[in-house]
Amino acid sequence: MCEIGKRMPSSRSQAEEAESSPYVRGRVEQLESSYSEILSLLRDRKSLSEANDTSAMSNSTPSNTCSQLSQSPDLVSPPGFHSSQPEAASNYLLEIPPEECQNLINDYRRMSSHNFPYVIISEACPVASLIEERPMLAQAVFITTTWRTPARQSALKDKFLKDLGERYFNKSERSLDLLQALIVYFGWCHWHAHPVATQVYRLASLVVALAVELGIDQKPMNVTQHDMIVGSNTVLAQTHEAVSSKFWGYEARRAYIGAYTISTFGLFMFRKPCMLTYTQYLEDCASSLAADPQHSSDTTLIHMIRTLRIAEEVTYSFDHGSKEKVGELSDEKIQILVRALSRQVDEWKVSLPPGVFNIGRIKRSYYSVRAYMREVGLYGLLQGQAPSVARVSIIYDCFNSTMKYLSSVLECPMDEMADWTALDWRSLNFIIMLSTKSSIILDSAYVSTEASQRAAWLGKCLDTLCLRAQELHRLKTESSSYFQKISTEWANMKVYHQNCLQRSLPSSTAANGAQMPTQLATQEHQTCNVPYVDNAFDLDPFNQLFWAGFADSEPGLGGVFPM
């Protein structure tokens, strides 16, 4: 077996529980009231599982890689699925030649290690082993890596969603295979989901729910319970014997950190409640991976979750999007809070090992959190109102952080950006919004050479990013795509930015640009016959009117803005 792990029975019988209870019980209630029942069910199936494992091992060709990777204990798929799904998986994979399958797996290894290292496939793990042991994960990987061939990707996606519905909803399966597949499917969903924002939040909710149902967000209760869930035949690696009762295996710990990242992404980017919050156990899991890594990316996970923890604290400090909370704070109090939070993220940066800050996603996370904590400076300003000194300082630092973030992005080669996840693109879109709004406020209040330079730099930056998005749209070879959409939106942001700055210039200068076309009029503004820039800044940044002209919120999510 390779790193993908062995199969064991599901930790509870969902069908029996559904008959005995009118609702699905939470994990804590389940552990408190039904622990003995769960253990009884697992013991009843233990002998069957051992027989299945013995048979599978006897029919497979051992390899050094698979033997080594199987030492990582993890949650697994139920035995009832073992005998039927590989046939279905093989049927749909017949359309992809084995050589191409290998190439796609190699593409995924590159993409995940650099951008989303929460589901790792070892270099030496055979494709056949991946397909047999984790059929849903294999499907998700092939969906992710076939974005250059939309027809094939669409067919694979349809198959994946059908199997997901059958296994998760109809058969009530809860397995690491499903969780890892959903994490991968979520990571690059901008290549195949429509509309992206709606799909992203729903997928995030499903990922978090499955992680909690599996129980990997808490340490195993004891060695016996750990062994029964991860598999009694699993041989723990020598270095992990002493901590087997404290942590799940490598795959489960990475998946837990991935689920937390996805959950915080929803909080950070969609202003939705954080479904899976930071805990000491999360920190311990990431620290354990860094202390004894299987892959180089394991050492970076601890740094990523610490920036996300600060983002959580920022959200709770300012309750982003709430007028009531911000209204309770004066500009001076806000500045004190921002400085305190800024010290935390700066201390995090100082604590990084040499060279780690130069990793693209680490550097971008630093500047995005710095900008995010200063977003509060945009709240409550009326057009034409002179900001206080404290407010100007916050907004200037916000813009400065966004400039450094965007500079880091412009340094990325095109091939690297093509491997980015949905989180990376959403973060970039968010930073562009903040930089544009910050520039408008600063440059409308103070006309200077520096303001002109800021505006010119931002305009060139948006031009470059639009060209890159258009190139990715061309590579996608579809009539419409996510990248075509954001390219259009960024072009509109540039025009909106220029229009606002034009209005702030002296009348003699502004007259020269009076004929500049306005591409951003919205139905709301036409109805009330009030120019948008005259009333926009009394709204919270993520209310619908605040970003009007940038993009329309997508239906079905109550004001969640598109990716």
mmCIF file of C-alpha atoms in Angstrom, residues 151-308:
data_model
loop_
_atom_site.group_PDB
_atom_site.id
_atom_site.type_symbol
_atom_site.label_atom_id
_atom_site.label_comp_id
_atom_site.label_asym_id
_atom_site.label_seq_id
_atom_site.Cartn_x
_atom_site.Cartn_y
_atom_site.Cartn_z
ATOM 1 C CA ALA A 151 -14.369 18.622 -22.501
ATOM 2 C CA ARG A 152 -12.470 15.927 -20.647
ATOM 3 C CA GLN A 153 -12.464 17.963 -17.455
ATOM 4 C CA SER A 154 -16.230 18.404 -17.675
ATOM 5 C CA ALA A 155 -16.782 14.663 -18.134
ATOM 6 C CA LEU A 156 -14.523 13.868 -15.193
ATOM 7 C CA LYS A 157 -16.292 16.461 -13.081
ATOM 8 C CA ASP A 158 -19.719 14.972 -13.837
ATOM 9 C CA LYS A 159 -18.452 11.548 -12.839
ATOM 10 C CA PHE A 160 -16.919 12.905 -9.646
ATOM 11 C CA LEU A 161 -20.075 14.705 -8.540
ATOM 12 C CA LYS A 162 -22.181 11.640 -9.256
ATOM 13 C CA ASP A 163 -19.891 9.406 -7.195
ATOM 14 C CA LEU A 164 -19.677 11.997 -4.431
ATOM 15 C CA GLY A 165 -23.453 12.175 -4.166
ATOM 16 C CA GLU A 166 -23.748 8.402 -4.102
ATOM 17 C CA ARG A 167 -21.058 7.835 -1.509
ATOM 18 C CA TYR A 168 -21.518 10.830 0.786
ATOM 19 C CA PHE A 169 -25.248 11.478 0.678
ATOM 20 C CA ASN A 170 -26.786 8.132 -0.285
ATOM 21 C CA LYS A 171 -24.416 5.728 1.468
ATOM 22 C CA SER A 172 -23.446 8.171 4.241
ATOM 23 C CA GLU A 173 -19.780 7.326 3.788
ATOM 24 C CA ARG A 174 -17.260 9.293 5.791
ATOM 25 C CA SER A 175 -13.664 8.594 4.765
ATOM 26 C CA LEU A 176 -10.298 10.185 4.269
ATOM 27 C CA ASP A 177 -10.604 9.476 0.547
ATOM 28 C CA LEU A 178 -13.663 11.729 0.345
ATOM 29 C CA LEU A 179 -12.085 14.450 2.479
ATOM 30 C CA GLN A 180 -8.869 14.575 0.484
ATOM 31 C CA ALA A 181 -10.812 14.531 -2.774
ATOM 32 C CA LEU A 182 -12.937 17.478 -1.659
ATOM 33 C CA ILE A 183 -9.878 19.437 -0.534
ATOM 34 C CA VAL A 184 -8.236 18.973 -3.947
ATOM 35 C CA TYR A 185 -11.492 19.668 -5.805
ATOM 36 C CA PHE A 186 -11.928 22.855 -3.772
ATOM 37 C CA GLY A 187 -8.346 24.003 -4.238
ATOM 38 C CA TRP A 188 -8.559 24.528 -8.000
ATOM 39 C CA CYS A 189 -12.311 24.861 -8.436
ATOM 40 C CA HIS A 190 -11.889 28.136 -10.330
ATOM 41 C CA TRP A 191 -10.948 25.996 -13.337
ATOM 42 C CA HIS A 192 -14.284 24.190 -13.413
ATOM 43 C CA ALA A 193 -16.892 25.622 -10.972
ATOM 44 C CA HIS A 194 -19.667 27.960 -12.145
ATOM 45 C CA PRO A 195 -20.328 30.359 -10.514
ATOM 46 C CA VAL A 196 -17.102 30.183 -8.550
ATOM 47 C CA ALA A 197 -18.142 32.103 -5.421
ATOM 48 C CA THR A 198 -21.280 30.040 -4.852
ATOM 49 C CA GLN A 199 -19.477 26.750 -5.371
ATOM 50 C CA VAL A 200 -16.494 27.720 -3.230
ATOM 51 C CA TYR A 201 -18.480 28.486 -0.100
ATOM 52 C CA ARG A 202 -20.608 25.359 -0.390
ATOM 53 C CA LEU A 203 -17.548 23.197 -0.962
ATOM 54 C CA ALA A 204 -15.813 24.803 2.006
ATOM 55 C CA SER A 205 -18.774 23.980 4.233
ATOM 56 C CA LEU A 206 -18.713 20.360 3.077
ATOM 57 C CA VAL A 207 -14.961 20.022 3.660
ATOM 58 C CA VAL A 208 -15.193 21.339 7.206
ATOM 59 C CA ALA A 209 -18.239 19.228 8.048
ATOM 60 C CA LEU A 210 -16.520 16.061 6.842
ATOM 61 C CA ALA A 211 -13.321 16.818 8.768
ATOM 62 C CA VAL A 212 -15.319 17.260 11.976
ATOM 63 C CA GLU A 213 -17.381 14.130 11.345
ATOM 64 C CA LEU A 214 -14.200 12.118 10.900
ATOM 65 C CA GLY A 215 -12.928 13.500 14.194
ATOM 66 C CA ILE A 216 -9.500 14.549 12.973
ATOM 67 C CA ASP A 217 -9.912 17.984 14.555
ATOM 68 C CA GLN A 218 -9.299 16.387 17.958
ATOM 69 C CA LYS A 219 -6.633 13.974 19.082
ATOM 70 C CA PRO A 220 -7.459 10.271 19.411
ATOM 71 C CA MET A 221 -9.026 9.606 22.798
ATOM 72 C CA ASN A 222 -6.673 6.716 23.568
ATOM 73 C CA VAL A 223 -4.361 4.257 21.850
ATOM 74 C CA THR A 224 -7.093 1.639 21.439
ATOM 75 C CA GLN A 225 -9.482 4.062 19.772
ATOM 76 C CA HIS A 226 -6.656 5.387 17.585
ATOM 77 C CA ASP A 227 -5.662 1.904 16.421
ATOM 78 C CA MET A 228 -9.259 0.910 15.685
ATOM 79 C CA ILE A 229 -9.866 3.943 13.494
ATOM 80 C CA VAL A 230 -6.547 4.046 11.649
ATOM 81 C CA GLY A 231 -6.258 0.264 11.313
ATOM 82 C CA SER A 232 -4.925 -2.331 13.710
ATOM 83 C CA ASN A 233 -2.599 -3.777 11.071
ATOM 84 C CA THR A 234 -0.878 -0.452 10.459
ATOM 85 C CA VAL A 235 2.747 -0.444 11.556
ATOM 86 C CA LEU A 236 3.631 2.986 12.949
ATOM 87 C CA ALA A 237 6.950 4.459 11.932
ATOM 88 C CA GLN A 238 9.630 4.126 14.583
ATOM 89 C CA THR A 239 9.764 7.874 15.181
ATOM 90 C CA HIS A 240 6.040 8.065 15.806
ATOM 91 C CA GLU A 241 5.458 5.231 18.259
ATOM 92 C CA ALA A 242 5.702 7.526 21.269
ATOM 93 C CA VAL A 243 3.099 9.954 19.934
ATOM 94 C CA SER A 244 0.662 7.537 18.304
ATOM 95 C CA SER A 245 -1.993 8.347 20.899
ATOM 96 C CA LYS A 246 -1.633 12.121 20.384
ATOM 97 C CA PHE A 247 -1.879 12.549 16.629
ATOM 98 C CA TRP A 248 -3.454 11.018 13.589
ATOM 99 C CA GLY A 249 -1.196 10.054 10.709
ATOM 100 C CA TYR A 250 0.490 12.412 8.284
ATOM 101 C CA GLU A 251 -2.356 12.477 5.778
ATOM 102 C CA ALA A 252 -5.037 13.168 8.367
ATOM 103 C CA ARG A 253 -3.018 15.953 9.989
ATOM 104 C CA ARG A 254 -2.432 17.630 6.636
ATOM 105 C CA ALA A 255 -6.111 17.272 5.790
ATOM 106 C CA TYR A 256 -7.084 18.849 9.128
ATOM 107 C CA ILE A 257 -4.800 21.819 8.474
ATOM 108 C CA GLY A 258 -6.223 22.066 4.965
ATOM 109 C CA ALA A 259 -9.781 22.095 6.310
ATOM 110 C CA TYR A 260 -8.835 24.869 8.752
ATOM 111 C CA THR A 261 -7.244 26.873 5.941
ATOM 112 C CA ILE A 262 -10.382 26.514 3.842
ATOM 113 C CA SER A 263 -12.592 27.473 6.792
ATOM 114 C CA THR A 264 -10.566 30.593 7.559
ATOM 115 C CA PHE A 265 -10.611 31.447 3.865
ATOM 116 C CA GLY A 266 -14.401 31.692 4.119
ATOM 117 C CA LEU A 267 -14.053 34.009 7.099
ATOM 118 C CA PHE A 268 -11.296 36.071 5.497
ATOM 119 C CA MET A 269 -12.681 36.432 1.999
ATOM 120 C CA PHE A 270 -16.440 35.912 2.238
ATOM 121 C CA ARG A 271 -17.127 37.379 5.705
ATOM 122 C CA LYS A 272 -18.938 34.212 6.685
ATOM 123 C CA PRO A 273 -18.670 32.596 10.152
ATOM 124 C CA CYS A 274 -15.510 30.558 10.680
ATOM 125 C CA MET A 275 -16.661 26.947 10.805
ATOM 126 C CA LEU A 276 -13.392 25.490 12.089
ATOM 127 C CA THR A 277 -11.434 27.754 14.407
ATOM 128 C CA TYR A 278 -7.850 27.769 15.580
ATOM 129 C CA THR A 279 -7.064 25.468 18.516
ATOM 130 C CA GLN A 280 -3.946 24.410 20.354
ATOM 131 C CA TYR A 281 -4.333 20.942 18.865
ATOM 132 C CA LEU A 282 -4.147 22.462 15.374
ATOM 133 C CA GLU A 283 -0.911 24.173 16.345
ATOM 134 C CA ASP A 284 0.418 20.918 17.802
ATOM 135 C CA CYS A 285 -0.420 18.998 14.614
ATOM 136 C CA ALA A 286 1.402 21.519 12.442
ATOM 137 C CA SER A 287 4.364 21.596 14.834
ATOM 138 C CA SER A 288 4.604 17.799 14.783
ATOM 139 C CA LEU A 289 4.728 17.800 10.978
ATOM 140 C CA ALA A 290 7.438 20.465 10.993
ATOM 141 C CA ALA A 291 9.458 18.526 13.569
ATOM 142 C CA ASP A 292 9.378 15.264 11.598
ATOM 143 C CA PRO A 293 8.401 16.052 7.988
ATOM 144 C CA GLN A 294 7.743 13.518 5.269
ATOM 145 C CA HIS A 295 7.876 16.221 2.601
ATOM 146 C CA SER A 296 9.549 19.621 2.496
ATOM 147 C CA SER A 297 6.186 21.401 2.465
ATOM 148 C CA ASP A 298 5.358 19.908 5.885
ATOM 149 C CA THR A 299 7.732 22.421 7.469
ATOM 150 C CA THR A 300 5.798 25.410 6.091
ATOM 151 C CA LEU A 301 2.320 24.520 7.365
ATOM 152 C CA ILE A 302 2.975 25.831 10.875
ATOM 153 C CA HIS A 303 3.840 29.262 9.461
ATOM 154 C CA MET A 304 0.693 29.417 7.357
ATOM 155 C CA ILE A 305 -1.722 28.594 10.174
ATOM 156 C CA ARG A 306 -0.149 31.236 12.399
ATOM 157 C CA THR A 307 -0.927 33.963 9.873
ATOM 158 C CA LEU A 308 -4.464 32.615 9.573
#
